[in-house]
């Protein structure tokens, strides 16, 4: 978690740094992600970096936590907007992921998490779900999200194109909605 000096920054400066860091992680090849390149990209002193973050992982997870929270909140917003209808929510979430991951490059921000840090950032979202939904609905949400997390991870490791992601996610949604024994599938 970011240090208090980062958390206590003036809101506009904190937001600007958050966006610049997200852009850095989205646009920088994994082999070039390091503190030296971050401070160059942001135009800050190396000492400032360490006033804000303990290390590179702390910086990355701070950025990822914010972006992941936003992506998960969209799922919950869609669930509410669609009156808890799983079918409408899943299709709307697919559209959102296609646009966000591929058209807005968020896929590259997730790449290190799914390839190197997969388990470290999921517990926060689960705690939120458990406190805001009943047990049965929470389990359904965990199930649907697990399918999409696996899909996103596969899209990284297999380097899916946007079309491949859409084709595979469509099949996954059909499985979720119809069950694997559905003769239509």
Short mmCIF file of N, CA and C in Angstrom, two decimals:
data_model
loop_
_atom_site.label_atom_id
_atom_site.label_comp_id
_atom_site.label_asym_id
_atom_site.label_seq_id
_atom_site.Cartn_x
_atom_site.Cartn_y
_atom_site.Cartn_z
N UNK A 1 0.84 -1.17 0.00
CA UNK A 1 0.00 0.00 0.00
C UNK A 1 0.89 1.24 0.00
N UNK A 2 0.49 2.23 -0.76
CA UNK A 2 1.27 3.46 -0.87
C UNK A 2 1.48 4.08 0.50
N UNK A 3 2.58 4.80 0.61
CA UNK A 3 2.89 5.48 1.88
C UNK A 3 1.93 6.64 2.11
N UNK A 4 1.87 7.09 3.33
CA UNK A 4 0.99 8.19 3.71
C UNK A 4 1.28 9.45 2.90
N UNK A 5 2.56 9.67 2.54
CA UNK A 5 2.88 10.88 1.76
C UNK A 5 2.18 10.87 0.41
N UNK A 6 1.99 9.70 -0.18
CA UNK A 6 1.24 9.61 -1.44
C UNK A 6 -0.25 9.79 -1.18
N UNK A 7 -0.75 9.09 -0.19
CA UNK A 7 -2.19 9.14 0.13
C UNK A 7 -2.62 10.55 0.53
N UNK A 8 -1.71 11.33 1.14
CA UNK A 8 -2.06 12.66 1.62
C UNK A 8 -1.75 13.78 0.63
N UNK A 9 -1.34 13.43 -0.57
CA UNK A 9 -1.09 14.46 -1.58
C UNK A 9 -2.37 15.22 -1.90
N UNK A 10 -2.20 16.44 -2.36
CA UNK A 10 -3.34 17.20 -2.85
C UNK A 10 -4.05 16.34 -3.90
N UNK A 11 -5.36 16.32 -3.87
CA UNK A 11 -6.15 15.41 -4.72
C UNK A 11 -5.76 15.50 -6.19
N UNK A 12 -5.59 16.71 -6.72
CA UNK A 12 -5.27 16.84 -8.15
C UNK A 12 -3.89 16.27 -8.47
N UNK A 13 -2.92 16.46 -7.59
CA UNK A 13 -1.58 15.92 -7.82
C UNK A 13 -1.59 14.40 -7.72
N UNK A 14 -2.29 13.88 -6.73
CA UNK A 14 -2.39 12.43 -6.56
C UNK A 14 -3.05 11.80 -7.79
N UNK A 15 -4.14 12.41 -8.25
CA UNK A 15 -4.84 11.89 -9.42
C UNK A 15 -3.95 11.94 -10.66
N UNK A 16 -3.21 13.03 -10.83
CA UNK A 16 -2.31 13.17 -11.97
C UNK A 16 -1.22 12.08 -11.94
N UNK A 17 -0.61 11.89 -10.76
CA UNK A 17 0.42 10.85 -10.63
C UNK A 17 -0.17 9.46 -10.88
N UNK A 18 -1.35 9.21 -10.35
CA UNK A 18 -2.03 7.92 -10.55
C UNK A 18 -2.22 7.67 -12.05
N UNK A 19 -2.71 8.66 -12.77
CA UNK A 19 -2.94 8.51 -14.22
C UNK A 19 -1.64 8.33 -14.97
N UNK A 20 -0.61 9.11 -14.61
CA UNK A 20 0.69 8.97 -15.28
C UNK A 20 1.30 7.60 -15.02
N UNK A 21 1.18 7.12 -13.79
CA UNK A 21 1.69 5.79 -13.47
C UNK A 21 0.92 4.71 -14.23
N UNK A 22 -0.40 4.85 -14.30
CA UNK A 22 -1.20 3.87 -15.04
C UNK A 22 -0.77 3.86 -16.51
N UNK A 23 -0.60 5.04 -17.09
CA UNK A 23 -0.14 5.12 -18.48
C UNK A 23 1.22 4.46 -18.63
N UNK A 24 2.11 4.70 -17.68
CA UNK A 24 3.44 4.08 -17.73
C UNK A 24 3.32 2.56 -17.75
N UNK A 25 2.54 2.00 -16.82
CA UNK A 25 2.41 0.54 -16.75
C UNK A 25 1.70 -0.03 -17.98
N UNK A 26 0.79 0.74 -18.56
CA UNK A 26 0.07 0.27 -19.75
C UNK A 26 0.95 0.31 -21.01
N UNK A 27 1.82 1.27 -21.09
CA UNK A 27 2.56 1.49 -22.34
C UNK A 27 4.00 0.98 -22.32
N UNK A 28 4.52 0.61 -21.18
CA UNK A 28 5.91 0.19 -21.06
C UNK A 28 6.02 -1.32 -21.15
N UNK A 29 6.92 -1.82 -21.99
CA UNK A 29 7.14 -3.28 -22.03
C UNK A 29 7.57 -3.78 -20.64
N UNK A 30 7.15 -4.98 -20.30
CA UNK A 30 7.43 -5.51 -18.96
C UNK A 30 8.91 -5.46 -18.61
N UNK A 31 9.77 -5.75 -19.55
CA UNK A 31 11.22 -5.78 -19.25
C UNK A 31 11.77 -4.40 -18.91
N UNK A 32 11.01 -3.34 -19.24
CA UNK A 32 11.46 -1.97 -18.97
C UNK A 32 10.76 -1.33 -17.77
N UNK A 33 9.95 -2.11 -17.08
CA UNK A 33 9.26 -1.57 -15.91
C UNK A 33 10.21 -1.65 -14.72
N UNK A 34 10.71 -0.49 -14.31
CA UNK A 34 11.59 -0.39 -13.16
C UNK A 34 11.50 1.03 -12.60
N UNK A 35 12.05 1.23 -11.41
CA UNK A 35 11.96 2.52 -10.73
C UNK A 35 12.65 3.60 -11.55
N UNK A 36 13.79 3.30 -12.12
CA UNK A 36 14.53 4.29 -12.91
C UNK A 36 13.67 4.83 -14.05
N UNK A 37 13.01 3.95 -14.76
CA UNK A 37 12.17 4.40 -15.88
C UNK A 37 10.90 5.11 -15.40
N UNK A 38 10.39 4.74 -14.25
CA UNK A 38 9.22 5.43 -13.70
C UNK A 38 9.57 6.88 -13.36
N UNK A 39 10.67 7.09 -12.64
CA UNK A 39 11.01 8.46 -12.25
C UNK A 39 11.33 9.31 -13.47
N UNK A 40 11.92 8.70 -14.50
CA UNK A 40 12.16 9.45 -15.75
C UNK A 40 10.84 9.83 -16.41
N UNK A 41 9.93 8.88 -16.50
CA UNK A 41 8.65 9.13 -17.17
C UNK A 41 7.82 10.18 -16.43
N UNK A 42 7.86 10.16 -15.11
CA UNK A 42 7.07 11.09 -14.32
C UNK A 42 7.79 12.41 -14.06
N UNK A 43 9.11 12.43 -14.32
CA UNK A 43 9.87 13.65 -14.08
C UNK A 43 9.98 13.99 -12.60
N UNK A 44 10.12 12.94 -11.77
CA UNK A 44 10.28 13.15 -10.34
C UNK A 44 11.62 12.59 -9.90
N UNK A 45 12.08 13.04 -8.74
CA UNK A 45 13.33 12.52 -8.19
C UNK A 45 13.11 11.11 -7.66
N UNK A 46 14.16 10.31 -7.72
CA UNK A 46 14.09 8.95 -7.20
C UNK A 46 13.67 8.96 -5.72
N UNK A 47 14.16 9.94 -4.97
CA UNK A 47 13.78 10.06 -3.56
C UNK A 47 12.29 10.30 -3.37
N UNK A 48 11.69 11.05 -4.29
CA UNK A 48 10.25 11.28 -4.22
C UNK A 48 9.49 9.98 -4.41
N UNK A 49 9.97 9.15 -5.35
CA UNK A 49 9.34 7.85 -5.57
C UNK A 49 9.29 7.08 -4.25
N UNK A 50 10.42 7.04 -3.54
CA UNK A 50 10.48 6.26 -2.30
C UNK A 50 9.78 6.96 -1.13
N UNK A 51 9.45 8.25 -1.27
CA UNK A 51 8.58 8.89 -0.27
C UNK A 51 7.14 8.43 -0.47
N UNK A 52 6.80 8.08 -1.71
CA UNK A 52 5.43 7.67 -2.04
C UNK A 52 5.22 6.16 -1.91
N UNK A 53 6.23 5.37 -2.26
CA UNK A 53 6.08 3.91 -2.34
C UNK A 53 7.28 3.21 -1.70
N UNK A 54 7.03 2.02 -1.15
CA UNK A 54 8.12 1.23 -0.58
C UNK A 54 9.06 0.70 -1.65
N UNK A 55 8.46 0.27 -2.77
CA UNK A 55 9.24 -0.33 -3.83
C UNK A 55 8.40 -0.40 -5.11
N UNK A 56 8.91 -1.04 -6.12
CA UNK A 56 8.22 -1.14 -7.40
C UNK A 56 6.89 -1.88 -7.27
N UNK A 57 6.88 -2.98 -6.52
CA UNK A 57 5.64 -3.74 -6.33
C UNK A 57 4.57 -2.87 -5.66
N UNK A 58 4.97 -2.11 -4.64
CA UNK A 58 4.03 -1.24 -3.94
C UNK A 58 3.43 -0.22 -4.91
N UNK A 59 4.25 0.35 -5.76
CA UNK A 59 3.79 1.31 -6.76
C UNK A 59 2.80 0.63 -7.72
N UNK A 60 3.20 -0.50 -8.26
CA UNK A 60 2.36 -1.21 -9.22
C UNK A 60 1.01 -1.57 -8.61
N UNK A 61 1.03 -2.14 -7.41
CA UNK A 61 -0.23 -2.57 -6.81
C UNK A 61 -1.11 -1.40 -6.40
N UNK A 62 -0.52 -0.26 -6.10
CA UNK A 62 -1.31 0.94 -5.83
C UNK A 62 -2.08 1.34 -7.08
N UNK A 63 -1.39 1.36 -8.21
CA UNK A 63 -2.03 1.70 -9.48
C UNK A 63 -3.05 0.64 -9.86
N UNK A 64 -2.67 -0.61 -9.74
CA UNK A 64 -3.55 -1.71 -10.12
C UNK A 64 -4.81 -1.75 -9.26
N UNK A 65 -4.65 -1.52 -7.95
CA UNK A 65 -5.79 -1.55 -7.04
C UNK A 65 -6.84 -0.52 -7.47
N UNK A 66 -6.38 0.66 -7.84
CA UNK A 66 -7.31 1.71 -8.29
C UNK A 66 -8.01 1.28 -9.58
N UNK A 67 -7.25 0.82 -10.56
CA UNK A 67 -7.83 0.42 -11.85
C UNK A 67 -8.74 -0.80 -11.69
N UNK A 68 -8.31 -1.79 -10.89
CA UNK A 68 -9.11 -2.99 -10.67
C UNK A 68 -10.41 -2.64 -9.98
N UNK A 69 -10.32 -1.76 -9.01
CA UNK A 69 -11.53 -1.33 -8.32
C UNK A 69 -12.53 -0.73 -9.28
N UNK A 70 -12.04 0.07 -10.21
CA UNK A 70 -12.92 0.70 -11.19
C UNK A 70 -13.56 -0.36 -12.09
N UNK A 71 -12.77 -1.32 -12.54
CA UNK A 71 -13.29 -2.38 -13.42
C UNK A 71 -14.33 -3.22 -12.70
N UNK A 72 -14.08 -3.55 -11.44
CA UNK A 72 -15.04 -4.34 -10.67
C UNK A 72 -16.30 -3.54 -10.36
N UNK A 73 -16.12 -2.26 -10.08
CA UNK A 73 -17.29 -1.44 -9.80
C UNK A 73 -18.21 -1.35 -11.01
N UNK A 74 -17.64 -1.38 -12.20
CA UNK A 74 -18.48 -1.38 -13.40
C UNK A 74 -19.35 -2.63 -13.41
N UNK A 75 -18.78 -3.78 -13.05
CA UNK A 75 -19.56 -5.01 -12.98
C UNK A 75 -20.74 -4.83 -12.02
N UNK A 76 -20.47 -4.28 -10.83
CA UNK A 76 -21.54 -4.09 -9.84
C UNK A 76 -22.55 -3.07 -10.33
N UNK A 77 -22.06 -2.00 -10.96
CA UNK A 77 -22.99 -1.00 -11.51
C UNK A 77 -23.89 -1.62 -12.57
N UNK A 78 -23.30 -2.46 -13.42
CA UNK A 78 -24.10 -3.13 -14.46
C UNK A 78 -25.09 -4.11 -13.84
N UNK A 79 -24.68 -4.79 -12.79
CA UNK A 79 -25.56 -5.72 -12.10
C UNK A 79 -26.77 -4.97 -11.54
N UNK A 80 -26.53 -3.81 -10.94
CA UNK A 80 -27.63 -2.99 -10.41
C UNK A 80 -28.48 -2.44 -11.56
N UNK A 81 -27.83 -1.89 -12.57
CA UNK A 81 -28.53 -1.30 -13.71
C UNK A 81 -29.44 -2.32 -14.39
N UNK A 82 -29.00 -3.57 -14.42
CA UNK A 82 -29.75 -4.63 -15.07
C UNK A 82 -30.61 -5.42 -14.08
N UNK A 83 -30.88 -4.82 -12.93
CA UNK A 83 -31.77 -5.40 -11.92
C UNK A 83 -31.37 -6.82 -11.54
N UNK A 84 -30.06 -7.04 -11.39
CA UNK A 84 -29.47 -8.31 -10.98
C UNK A 84 -29.75 -9.44 -11.98
N UNK A 85 -29.98 -9.09 -13.22
CA UNK A 85 -30.18 -10.07 -14.29
C UNK A 85 -28.80 -10.52 -14.79
N UNK A 86 -28.41 -11.79 -14.50
CA UNK A 86 -27.07 -12.24 -14.90
C UNK A 86 -26.83 -12.14 -16.41
N UNK A 87 -27.82 -12.48 -17.21
CA UNK A 87 -27.63 -12.48 -18.67
C UNK A 87 -27.32 -11.07 -19.18
N UNK A 88 -28.15 -10.11 -18.83
CA UNK A 88 -27.93 -8.74 -19.29
C UNK A 88 -26.61 -8.20 -18.76
N UNK A 89 -26.28 -8.54 -17.51
CA UNK A 89 -25.04 -8.06 -16.90
C UNK A 89 -23.83 -8.65 -17.60
N UNK A 90 -23.84 -9.95 -17.88
CA UNK A 90 -22.69 -10.58 -18.52
C UNK A 90 -22.44 -10.02 -19.92
N UNK A 91 -23.50 -9.83 -20.70
CA UNK A 91 -23.31 -9.29 -22.05
C UNK A 91 -22.82 -7.84 -21.99
N UNK A 92 -23.35 -7.06 -21.07
CA UNK A 92 -22.91 -5.67 -20.94
C UNK A 92 -21.46 -5.62 -20.44
N UNK A 93 -21.10 -6.53 -19.54
CA UNK A 93 -19.72 -6.56 -19.03
C UNK A 93 -18.75 -6.99 -20.13
N UNK A 94 -19.17 -7.90 -20.99
CA UNK A 94 -18.33 -8.27 -22.12
C UNK A 94 -18.04 -7.04 -22.98
N UNK A 95 -19.07 -6.26 -23.30
CA UNK A 95 -18.88 -5.05 -24.10
C UNK A 95 -17.92 -4.09 -23.40
N UNK A 96 -18.11 -3.90 -22.10
CA UNK A 96 -17.22 -3.02 -21.35
C UNK A 96 -15.77 -3.51 -21.40
N UNK A 97 -15.56 -4.82 -21.18
CA UNK A 97 -14.19 -5.36 -21.19
C UNK A 97 -13.55 -5.25 -22.57
N UNK A 98 -14.32 -5.51 -23.61
CA UNK A 98 -13.77 -5.37 -24.96
C UNK A 98 -13.27 -3.95 -25.19
N UNK A 99 -14.07 -2.99 -24.80
CA UNK A 99 -13.67 -1.59 -25.00
C UNK A 99 -12.50 -1.21 -24.08
N UNK A 100 -12.61 -1.55 -22.81
CA UNK A 100 -11.61 -1.12 -21.84
C UNK A 100 -10.28 -1.83 -22.02
N UNK A 101 -10.31 -3.14 -22.18
CA UNK A 101 -9.06 -3.89 -22.31
C UNK A 101 -8.36 -3.64 -23.64
N UNK A 102 -9.13 -3.57 -24.71
CA UNK A 102 -8.52 -3.47 -26.04
C UNK A 102 -8.47 -2.05 -26.59
N UNK A 103 -9.55 -1.31 -26.47
CA UNK A 103 -9.56 0.04 -27.05
C UNK A 103 -8.89 1.07 -26.16
N UNK A 104 -8.86 0.82 -24.86
CA UNK A 104 -8.25 1.77 -23.93
C UNK A 104 -6.98 1.23 -23.29
N UNK A 105 -6.46 0.12 -23.75
CA UNK A 105 -5.15 -0.40 -23.37
C UNK A 105 -5.01 -0.84 -21.92
N UNK A 106 -6.10 -1.03 -21.20
CA UNK A 106 -5.99 -1.47 -19.81
C UNK A 106 -5.40 -2.88 -19.72
N UNK A 107 -5.51 -3.61 -20.79
CA UNK A 107 -4.98 -4.98 -20.84
C UNK A 107 -3.50 -5.01 -20.45
N UNK A 108 -2.75 -4.02 -20.89
CA UNK A 108 -1.32 -4.00 -20.57
C UNK A 108 -1.06 -3.72 -19.10
N UNK A 109 -1.95 -2.97 -18.44
CA UNK A 109 -1.78 -2.76 -17.01
C UNK A 109 -1.99 -4.07 -16.25
N UNK A 110 -2.94 -4.87 -16.69
CA UNK A 110 -3.22 -6.15 -16.04
C UNK A 110 -2.16 -7.21 -16.31
N UNK A 111 -1.45 -7.10 -17.42
CA UNK A 111 -0.50 -8.14 -17.83
C UNK A 111 0.45 -8.54 -16.70
N UNK A 112 1.16 -7.60 -16.04
CA UNK A 112 2.06 -8.04 -14.96
C UNK A 112 1.32 -8.75 -13.84
N UNK A 113 0.12 -8.28 -13.51
CA UNK A 113 -0.63 -8.91 -12.43
C UNK A 113 -0.95 -10.35 -12.77
N UNK A 114 -1.44 -10.60 -13.96
CA UNK A 114 -1.83 -11.96 -14.32
C UNK A 114 -0.62 -12.85 -14.59
N UNK A 115 0.46 -12.26 -15.04
CA UNK A 115 1.63 -13.08 -15.38
C UNK A 115 2.58 -13.24 -14.21
N UNK A 116 2.63 -12.28 -13.28
CA UNK A 116 3.61 -12.36 -12.22
C UNK A 116 3.04 -12.22 -10.81
N UNK A 117 1.94 -11.48 -10.64
CA UNK A 117 1.46 -11.15 -9.31
C UNK A 117 0.02 -11.60 -9.09
N UNK A 118 -0.43 -12.64 -9.73
CA UNK A 118 -1.85 -12.96 -9.85
C UNK A 118 -2.64 -12.96 -8.55
N UNK A 119 -2.15 -13.55 -7.48
CA UNK A 119 -2.98 -13.75 -6.30
C UNK A 119 -2.99 -12.57 -5.34
N UNK A 120 -2.07 -11.65 -5.44
CA UNK A 120 -1.89 -10.63 -4.43
C UNK A 120 -3.00 -9.59 -4.37
N UNK A 121 -3.75 -9.38 -5.43
CA UNK A 121 -4.68 -8.25 -5.42
C UNK A 121 -6.15 -8.62 -5.43
N UNK A 122 -6.50 -9.88 -5.24
CA UNK A 122 -7.89 -10.28 -5.35
C UNK A 122 -8.67 -10.21 -4.03
N UNK A 123 -8.00 -10.21 -2.90
CA UNK A 123 -8.71 -10.30 -1.62
C UNK A 123 -9.56 -9.07 -1.32
N UNK A 124 -9.14 -7.88 -1.73
CA UNK A 124 -9.91 -6.67 -1.46
C UNK A 124 -11.30 -6.75 -2.09
N UNK A 125 -11.36 -7.17 -3.35
CA UNK A 125 -12.64 -7.27 -4.05
C UNK A 125 -13.56 -8.30 -3.41
N UNK A 126 -13.01 -9.40 -2.97
CA UNK A 126 -13.83 -10.43 -2.33
C UNK A 126 -14.43 -9.93 -1.03
N UNK A 127 -13.65 -9.18 -0.27
CA UNK A 127 -14.17 -8.64 0.99
C UNK A 127 -15.33 -7.69 0.72
N UNK A 128 -15.21 -6.87 -0.31
CA UNK A 128 -16.29 -5.95 -0.67
C UNK A 128 -17.56 -6.71 -1.02
N UNK A 129 -17.43 -7.74 -1.83
CA UNK A 129 -18.59 -8.52 -2.27
C UNK A 129 -19.27 -9.18 -1.07
N UNK A 130 -18.48 -9.76 -0.19
CA UNK A 130 -19.04 -10.45 0.97
C UNK A 130 -19.83 -9.52 1.88
N UNK A 131 -19.41 -8.25 1.95
CA UNK A 131 -20.12 -7.32 2.84
C UNK A 131 -21.30 -6.64 2.17
N UNK A 132 -21.39 -6.69 0.85
CA UNK A 132 -22.45 -5.96 0.15
C UNK A 132 -23.52 -6.86 -0.49
N UNK A 133 -23.31 -8.16 -0.48
CA UNK A 133 -24.27 -9.07 -1.11
C UNK A 133 -24.51 -10.25 -0.18
N UNK A 134 -25.67 -10.88 -0.33
CA UNK A 134 -25.96 -12.09 0.42
C UNK A 134 -25.04 -13.22 -0.03
N UNK A 135 -24.97 -14.25 0.78
CA UNK A 135 -24.04 -15.35 0.50
C UNK A 135 -24.28 -16.00 -0.86
N UNK A 136 -25.52 -16.28 -1.19
CA UNK A 136 -25.83 -16.94 -2.46
C UNK A 136 -25.45 -16.05 -3.65
N UNK A 137 -25.84 -14.77 -3.58
CA UNK A 137 -25.51 -13.86 -4.68
C UNK A 137 -24.00 -13.62 -4.75
N UNK A 138 -23.34 -13.54 -3.59
CA UNK A 138 -21.87 -13.37 -3.57
C UNK A 138 -21.19 -14.56 -4.26
N UNK A 139 -21.66 -15.77 -3.97
CA UNK A 139 -21.07 -16.95 -4.61
C UNK A 139 -21.28 -16.93 -6.12
N UNK A 140 -22.44 -16.49 -6.56
CA UNK A 140 -22.70 -16.37 -8.00
C UNK A 140 -21.76 -15.34 -8.62
N UNK A 141 -21.56 -14.21 -7.94
CA UNK A 141 -20.65 -13.17 -8.44
C UNK A 141 -19.23 -13.71 -8.50
N UNK A 142 -18.78 -14.40 -7.45
CA UNK A 142 -17.43 -14.98 -7.46
C UNK A 142 -17.25 -15.94 -8.63
N UNK A 143 -18.27 -16.74 -8.87
CA UNK A 143 -18.22 -17.71 -9.97
C UNK A 143 -18.09 -17.00 -11.31
N UNK A 144 -18.96 -16.01 -11.55
CA UNK A 144 -18.91 -15.29 -12.83
C UNK A 144 -17.59 -14.54 -12.98
N UNK A 145 -17.12 -13.91 -11.90
CA UNK A 145 -15.87 -13.17 -11.98
C UNK A 145 -14.67 -14.10 -12.17
N UNK A 146 -14.71 -15.27 -11.57
CA UNK A 146 -13.62 -16.22 -11.76
C UNK A 146 -13.49 -16.62 -13.22
N UNK A 147 -14.63 -16.81 -13.87
CA UNK A 147 -14.62 -17.15 -15.29
C UNK A 147 -13.98 -16.01 -16.08
N UNK A 148 -14.35 -14.77 -15.78
CA UNK A 148 -13.78 -13.64 -16.51
C UNK A 148 -12.31 -13.41 -16.16
N UNK A 149 -11.93 -13.63 -14.90
CA UNK A 149 -10.51 -13.50 -14.55
C UNK A 149 -9.68 -14.51 -15.34
N UNK A 150 -10.17 -15.73 -15.43
CA UNK A 150 -9.45 -16.75 -16.19
C UNK A 150 -9.39 -16.35 -17.67
N UNK A 151 -10.48 -15.83 -18.18
CA UNK A 151 -10.52 -15.39 -19.57
C UNK A 151 -9.52 -14.26 -19.81
N UNK A 152 -9.47 -13.29 -18.91
CA UNK A 152 -8.52 -12.19 -19.07
C UNK A 152 -7.09 -12.71 -19.01
N UNK A 153 -6.82 -13.62 -18.07
CA UNK A 153 -5.48 -14.20 -17.96
C UNK A 153 -5.12 -14.94 -19.24
N UNK A 154 -6.04 -15.75 -19.76
CA UNK A 154 -5.78 -16.45 -21.01
C UNK A 154 -5.54 -15.49 -22.16
N UNK A 155 -6.27 -14.38 -22.16
CA UNK A 155 -6.08 -13.41 -23.24
C UNK A 155 -4.68 -12.81 -23.19
N UNK A 156 -4.07 -12.77 -22.00
CA UNK A 156 -2.69 -12.27 -21.88
C UNK A 156 -1.69 -13.33 -22.33
N UNK A 157 -1.85 -14.53 -21.76
CA UNK A 157 -0.86 -15.57 -22.05
C UNK A 157 -0.94 -16.08 -23.48
N UNK A 158 -2.15 -16.06 -24.06
CA UNK A 158 -2.33 -16.51 -25.45
C UNK A 158 -2.33 -15.34 -26.43
N UNK A 159 -2.23 -14.12 -25.91
CA UNK A 159 -2.20 -12.89 -26.70
C UNK A 159 -3.38 -12.80 -27.67
N UNK A 160 -4.60 -12.94 -27.10
CA UNK A 160 -5.81 -12.86 -27.92
C UNK A 160 -5.92 -11.49 -28.60
N UNK A 161 -6.41 -11.50 -29.79
CA UNK A 161 -6.83 -10.26 -30.43
C UNK A 161 -8.18 -9.89 -29.82
N UNK A 162 -8.65 -8.70 -30.11
CA UNK A 162 -9.96 -8.28 -29.61
C UNK A 162 -11.04 -9.23 -30.13
N UNK A 163 -10.93 -9.65 -31.37
CA UNK A 163 -11.92 -10.57 -31.94
C UNK A 163 -11.89 -11.93 -31.25
N UNK A 164 -10.68 -12.44 -30.95
CA UNK A 164 -10.57 -13.71 -30.24
C UNK A 164 -11.15 -13.60 -28.83
N UNK A 165 -10.90 -12.46 -28.18
CA UNK A 165 -11.47 -12.25 -26.85
C UNK A 165 -12.99 -12.27 -26.92
N UNK A 166 -13.55 -11.58 -27.90
CA UNK A 166 -15.00 -11.52 -28.02
C UNK A 166 -15.57 -12.91 -28.30
N UNK A 167 -14.95 -13.65 -29.19
CA UNK A 167 -15.43 -15.00 -29.53
C UNK A 167 -15.39 -15.91 -28.31
N UNK A 168 -14.27 -15.89 -27.58
CA UNK A 168 -14.13 -16.76 -26.41
C UNK A 168 -15.05 -16.32 -25.29
N UNK A 169 -15.14 -15.01 -25.05
CA UNK A 169 -16.01 -14.53 -23.97
C UNK A 169 -17.48 -14.81 -24.28
N UNK A 170 -17.84 -14.74 -25.54
CA UNK A 170 -19.22 -15.08 -25.93
C UNK A 170 -19.51 -16.54 -25.58
N UNK A 171 -18.58 -17.41 -25.89
CA UNK A 171 -18.77 -18.83 -25.57
C UNK A 171 -18.86 -19.01 -24.05
N UNK A 172 -18.02 -18.32 -23.29
CA UNK A 172 -18.05 -18.44 -21.83
C UNK A 172 -19.39 -17.95 -21.27
N UNK A 173 -19.88 -16.83 -21.81
CA UNK A 173 -21.17 -16.32 -21.34
C UNK A 173 -22.27 -17.32 -21.65
N UNK A 174 -22.23 -17.92 -22.83
CA UNK A 174 -23.24 -18.92 -23.17
C UNK A 174 -23.16 -20.12 -22.24
N UNK A 175 -21.95 -20.53 -21.87
CA UNK A 175 -21.80 -21.62 -20.89
C UNK A 175 -22.39 -21.21 -19.54
N UNK A 176 -22.06 -19.99 -19.10
CA UNK A 176 -22.57 -19.52 -17.81
C UNK A 176 -24.09 -19.48 -17.79
N UNK A 177 -24.66 -19.00 -18.87
CA UNK A 177 -26.11 -18.83 -18.91
C UNK A 177 -26.86 -20.12 -19.19
N UNK A 178 -26.28 -20.98 -20.02
CA UNK A 178 -26.99 -22.17 -20.41
C UNK A 178 -26.51 -23.45 -19.77
N UNK A 179 -25.35 -23.38 -19.16
CA UNK A 179 -24.78 -24.60 -18.59
C UNK A 179 -24.07 -25.39 -19.67
N UNK A 180 -23.12 -26.20 -19.30
CA UNK A 180 -22.33 -26.92 -20.28
C UNK A 180 -23.12 -28.03 -20.95
N UNK A 181 -24.25 -28.40 -20.37
CA UNK A 181 -25.08 -29.44 -20.98
C UNK A 181 -26.12 -28.90 -21.94
N UNK A 182 -26.14 -27.60 -22.14
CA UNK A 182 -27.13 -26.97 -23.03
C UNK A 182 -26.88 -27.43 -24.48
N UNK A 183 -27.86 -28.00 -25.10
CA UNK A 183 -27.70 -28.53 -26.46
C UNK A 183 -27.51 -27.42 -27.51
N UNK A 184 -27.90 -26.19 -27.17
CA UNK A 184 -27.73 -25.08 -28.12
C UNK A 184 -26.26 -24.71 -28.31
N UNK A 185 -25.43 -25.06 -27.34
CA UNK A 185 -24.03 -24.62 -27.36
C UNK A 185 -23.15 -25.60 -28.11
#
